[in-house]
């Protein structure tokens, strides 16, 4: 199993920025594809962004394109999400996710096999 621990959430005003981090430990082969999903109160969990092992493939939800950037550092077993131009509707618990399958296999459904506990992001208007 792989363990994922998120950090970096918090309270920010609309228009502000945050950087989320996720550190992985355990079976690194399980972090072939990594990503972020989020869940707002009363809503289903939704895909935010994903990145391939080499970082050469990335995918973003339409709602965050141009504002959020996903990156990873395999030497540090970490994945990051830079959140810029935040909006109140970005308020949610953000979950780090990982999967041993390659980017193309996970893509579409984004049904990651491993999840972190989540970090709260709250954007005030």
PDB file of C-alpha atoms in Angstrom:
ATOM      1  CA  UNK A   1       0.000   0.000   0.000  1.00  0.00           C
ATOM      2  CA  UNK A   2       1.013   3.583  -0.499  1.00  0.00           C
ATOM      3  CA  UNK A   3       0.357   6.236   2.132  1.00  0.00           C
ATOM      4  CA  UNK A   4      -0.502   9.751   0.963  1.00  0.00           C
ATOM      5  CA  UNK A   5      -0.388  12.777   3.258  1.00  0.00           C
ATOM      6  CA  UNK A   6      -1.630  16.163   2.116  1.00  0.00           C
ATOM      7  CA  UNK A   7      -0.690  19.567   3.476  1.00  0.00           C
ATOM      8  CA  UNK A   8      -1.011  23.225   2.570  1.00  0.00           C
ATOM      9  CA  UNK A   9      -4.734  23.811   2.835  1.00  0.00           C
ATOM     10  CA  UNK A  10      -6.181  26.802   4.627  1.00  0.00           C
ATOM     11  CA  UNK A  11      -8.369  29.888   4.480  1.00  0.00           C
ATOM     12  CA  UNK A  12      -7.728  32.409   1.717  1.00  0.00           C
ATOM     13  CA  UNK A  13      -9.581  35.327   0.200  1.00  0.00           C
ATOM     14  CA  UNK A  14     -10.985  35.167  -3.300  1.00  0.00           C
ATOM     15  CA  UNK A  15      -8.251  35.876  -5.811  1.00  0.00           C
ATOM     16  CA  UNK A  16      -5.591  34.477  -3.538  1.00  0.00           C
ATOM     17  CA  UNK A  17      -3.310  31.483  -3.920  1.00  0.00           C
ATOM     18  CA  UNK A  18      -2.400  28.295  -2.112  1.00  0.00           C
ATOM     19  CA  UNK A  19       0.013  25.466  -2.763  1.00  0.00           C
ATOM     20  CA  UNK A  20      -1.004  21.978  -1.774  1.00  0.00           C
ATOM     21  CA  UNK A  21       1.566  19.260  -1.243  1.00  0.00           C
ATOM     22  CA  UNK A  22       1.218  15.512  -1.031  1.00  0.00           C
ATOM     23  CA  UNK A  23       3.939  13.199   0.223  1.00  0.00           C
ATOM     24  CA  UNK A  24       3.841   9.518  -0.643  1.00  0.00           C
ATOM     25  CA  UNK A  25       5.428   6.688   1.293  1.00  0.00           C
ATOM     26  CA  UNK A  26       5.372   2.950   0.914  1.00  0.00           C
ATOM     27  CA  UNK A  27       5.133   1.270  -2.466  1.00  0.00           C
ATOM     28  CA  UNK A  28       6.275   3.908  -4.939  1.00  0.00           C
ATOM     29  CA  UNK A  29       5.203   1.815  -7.913  1.00  0.00           C
ATOM     30  CA  UNK A  30       1.697   2.673  -6.767  1.00  0.00           C
ATOM     31  CA  UNK A  31       2.326   6.335  -7.616  1.00  0.00           C
ATOM     32  CA  UNK A  32       2.669   5.921 -11.371  1.00  0.00           C
ATOM     33  CA  UNK A  33      -0.166   8.357 -11.961  1.00  0.00           C
ATOM     34  CA  UNK A  34      -0.991  10.938  -9.333  1.00  0.00           C
ATOM     35  CA  UNK A  35      -3.704  13.489  -9.038  1.00  0.00           C
ATOM     36  CA  UNK A  36      -5.965  15.675  -7.006  1.00  0.00           C
ATOM     37  CA  UNK A  37      -9.684  15.486  -6.505  1.00  0.00           C
ATOM     38  CA  UNK A  38     -11.953  17.587  -4.331  1.00  0.00           C
ATOM     39  CA  UNK A  39     -15.252  17.311  -2.541  1.00  0.00           C
ATOM     40  CA  UNK A  40     -17.388  20.272  -1.562  1.00  0.00           C
ATOM     41  CA  UNK A  41     -20.074  20.011   1.119  1.00  0.00           C
ATOM     42  CA  UNK A  42     -23.126  18.194  -0.184  1.00  0.00           C
ATOM     43  CA  UNK A  43     -21.460  17.373  -3.489  1.00  0.00           C
ATOM     44  CA  UNK A  44     -19.787  14.346  -4.979  1.00  0.00           C
ATOM     45  CA  UNK A  45     -16.036  14.071  -5.213  1.00  0.00           C
ATOM     46  CA  UNK A  46     -14.795  15.525  -8.490  1.00  0.00           C
ATOM     47  CA  UNK A  47     -11.614  15.297 -10.506  1.00  0.00           C
ATOM     48  CA  UNK A  48      -9.304  18.323 -10.410  1.00  0.00           C
ATOM     49  CA  UNK A  49      -5.983  17.400 -12.016  1.00  0.00           C
ATOM     50  CA  UNK A  50      -3.698  14.480 -12.801  1.00  0.00           C
ATOM     51  CA  UNK A  51      -0.095  13.978 -13.843  1.00  0.00           C
ATOM     52  CA  UNK A  52       1.843  11.085 -15.302  1.00  0.00           C
ATOM     53  CA  UNK A  53       4.991   9.598 -13.780  1.00  0.00           C
ATOM     54  CA  UNK A  54       7.324  11.590 -16.016  1.00  0.00           C
ATOM     55  CA  UNK A  55       5.209  14.717 -15.757  1.00  0.00           C
ATOM     56  CA  UNK A  56       4.774  14.908 -19.511  1.00  0.00           C
ATOM     57  CA  UNK A  57       1.041  14.279 -19.421  1.00  0.00           C
ATOM     58  CA  UNK A  58      -1.313  16.430 -17.415  1.00  0.00           C
ATOM     59  CA  UNK A  59      -5.044  16.825 -17.352  1.00  0.00           C
ATOM     60  CA  UNK A  60      -7.229  19.412 -15.665  1.00  0.00           C
ATOM     61  CA  UNK A  61     -10.907  19.830 -15.001  1.00  0.00           C
ATOM     62  CA  UNK A  62     -12.378  22.597 -17.120  1.00  0.00           C
ATOM     63  CA  UNK A  63     -13.289  24.519 -13.970  1.00  0.00           C
ATOM     64  CA  UNK A  64      -9.642  24.923 -12.937  1.00  0.00           C
ATOM     65  CA  UNK A  65      -7.821  25.187 -16.276  1.00  0.00           C
ATOM     66  CA  UNK A  66      -5.573  28.227 -16.394  1.00  0.00           C
ATOM     67  CA  UNK A  67      -5.754  28.685 -12.619  1.00  0.00           C
ATOM     68  CA  UNK A  68      -4.373  25.462 -11.108  1.00  0.00           C
ATOM     69  CA  UNK A  69      -1.084  23.752 -11.925  1.00  0.00           C
ATOM     70  CA  UNK A  70      -0.111  20.203 -11.004  1.00  0.00           C
ATOM     71  CA  UNK A  71       3.505  19.126 -10.689  1.00  0.00           C
ATOM     72  CA  UNK A  72       5.518  16.350  -9.106  1.00  0.00           C
ATOM     73  CA  UNK A  73       8.977  15.596  -7.761  1.00  0.00           C
ATOM     74  CA  UNK A  74       9.627  11.864  -7.909  1.00  0.00           C
ATOM     75  CA  UNK A  75      12.845  12.157  -5.933  1.00  0.00           C
ATOM     76  CA  UNK A  76      10.777  13.541  -3.077  1.00  0.00           C
ATOM     77  CA  UNK A  77       7.852  11.226  -3.805  1.00  0.00           C
ATOM     78  CA  UNK A  78       5.631  14.270  -3.854  1.00  0.00           C
ATOM     79  CA  UNK A  79       2.956  15.854  -5.963  1.00  0.00           C
ATOM     80  CA  UNK A  80       1.870  19.466  -5.754  1.00  0.00           C
ATOM     81  CA  UNK A  81      -1.106  21.571  -6.750  1.00  0.00           C
ATOM     82  CA  UNK A  82      -0.673  25.324  -7.174  1.00  0.00           C
ATOM     83  CA  UNK A  83      -4.015  27.057  -6.804  1.00  0.00           C
ATOM     84  CA  UNK A  84      -4.190  30.605  -8.179  1.00  0.00           C
ATOM     85  CA  UNK A  85      -7.054  33.044  -8.670  1.00  0.00           C
ATOM     86  CA  UNK A  86      -9.101  31.125  -6.149  1.00  0.00           C
ATOM     87  CA  UNK A  87     -12.865  31.463  -6.143  1.00  0.00           C
ATOM     88  CA  UNK A  88     -15.383  30.719  -3.379  1.00  0.00           C
ATOM     89  CA  UNK A  89     -16.600  27.765  -5.446  1.00  0.00           C
ATOM     90  CA  UNK A  90     -13.146  26.203  -5.068  1.00  0.00           C
ATOM     91  CA  UNK A  91     -13.931  25.639  -1.397  1.00  0.00           C
ATOM     92  CA  UNK A  92     -13.655  21.905  -0.742  1.00  0.00           C
ATOM     93  CA  UNK A  93     -11.616  19.168   0.838  1.00  0.00           C
ATOM     94  CA  UNK A  94      -8.800  18.382  -1.569  1.00  0.00           C
ATOM     95  CA  UNK A  95      -7.610  14.794  -1.790  1.00  0.00           C
ATOM     96  CA  UNK A  96      -4.331  13.528  -3.157  1.00  0.00           C
ATOM     97  CA  UNK A  97      -4.656  10.326  -5.157  1.00  0.00           C
ATOM     98  CA  UNK A  98      -2.337   7.789  -6.724  1.00  0.00           C
ATOM     99  CA  UNK A  99      -2.525   4.730  -8.903  1.00  0.00           C
ATOM    100  CA  UNK A 100      -0.093   2.115 -10.190  1.00  0.00           C
ATOM    101  CA  UNK A 101      -1.641   2.227 -13.666  1.00  0.00           C
ATOM    102  CA  UNK A 102      -0.328   4.566 -16.312  1.00  0.00           C
ATOM    103  CA  UNK A 103      -1.893   7.892 -17.168  1.00  0.00           C
ATOM    104  CA  UNK A 104      -3.911   6.593 -20.095  1.00  0.00           C
ATOM    105  CA  UNK A 105      -5.376   3.739 -18.047  1.00  0.00           C
ATOM    106  CA  UNK A 106      -6.499   5.994 -15.217  1.00  0.00           C
ATOM    107  CA  UNK A 107      -7.702   8.793 -17.454  1.00  0.00           C
ATOM    108  CA  UNK A 108     -11.360   9.286 -18.169  1.00  0.00           C
ATOM    109  CA  UNK A 109     -12.785   7.715 -15.054  1.00  0.00           C
ATOM    110  CA  UNK A 110      -9.931   8.954 -12.833  1.00  0.00           C
ATOM    111  CA  UNK A 111     -10.704   6.061 -10.490  1.00  0.00           C
ATOM    112  CA  UNK A 112      -7.530   6.223  -8.439  1.00  0.00           C
ATOM    113  CA  UNK A 113      -6.852   3.279  -6.141  1.00  0.00           C
ATOM    114  CA  UNK A 114      -5.156   5.141  -3.280  1.00  0.00           C
ATOM    115  CA  UNK A 115      -6.264   8.264  -1.459  1.00  0.00           C
ATOM    116  CA  UNK A 116      -5.047  10.608   1.221  1.00  0.00           C
ATOM    117  CA  UNK A 117      -7.118  11.944   4.104  1.00  0.00           C
ATOM    118  CA  UNK A 118      -7.638  15.332   2.501  1.00  0.00           C
ATOM    119  CA  UNK A 119      -6.864  18.951   3.296  1.00  0.00           C
ATOM    120  CA  UNK A 120      -9.448  21.708   3.615  1.00  0.00           C
ATOM    121  CA  UNK A 121      -9.341  24.693   1.303  1.00  0.00           C
ATOM    122  CA  UNK A 122     -11.723  27.522   2.142  1.00  0.00           C
ATOM    123  CA  UNK A 123     -12.038  30.575  -0.092  1.00  0.00           C
ATOM    124  CA  UNK A 124     -13.873  33.568   1.326  1.00  0.00           C
ATOM    125  CA  UNK A 125     -15.631  36.105  -0.857  1.00  0.00           C
TER     126      UNK A 125
END
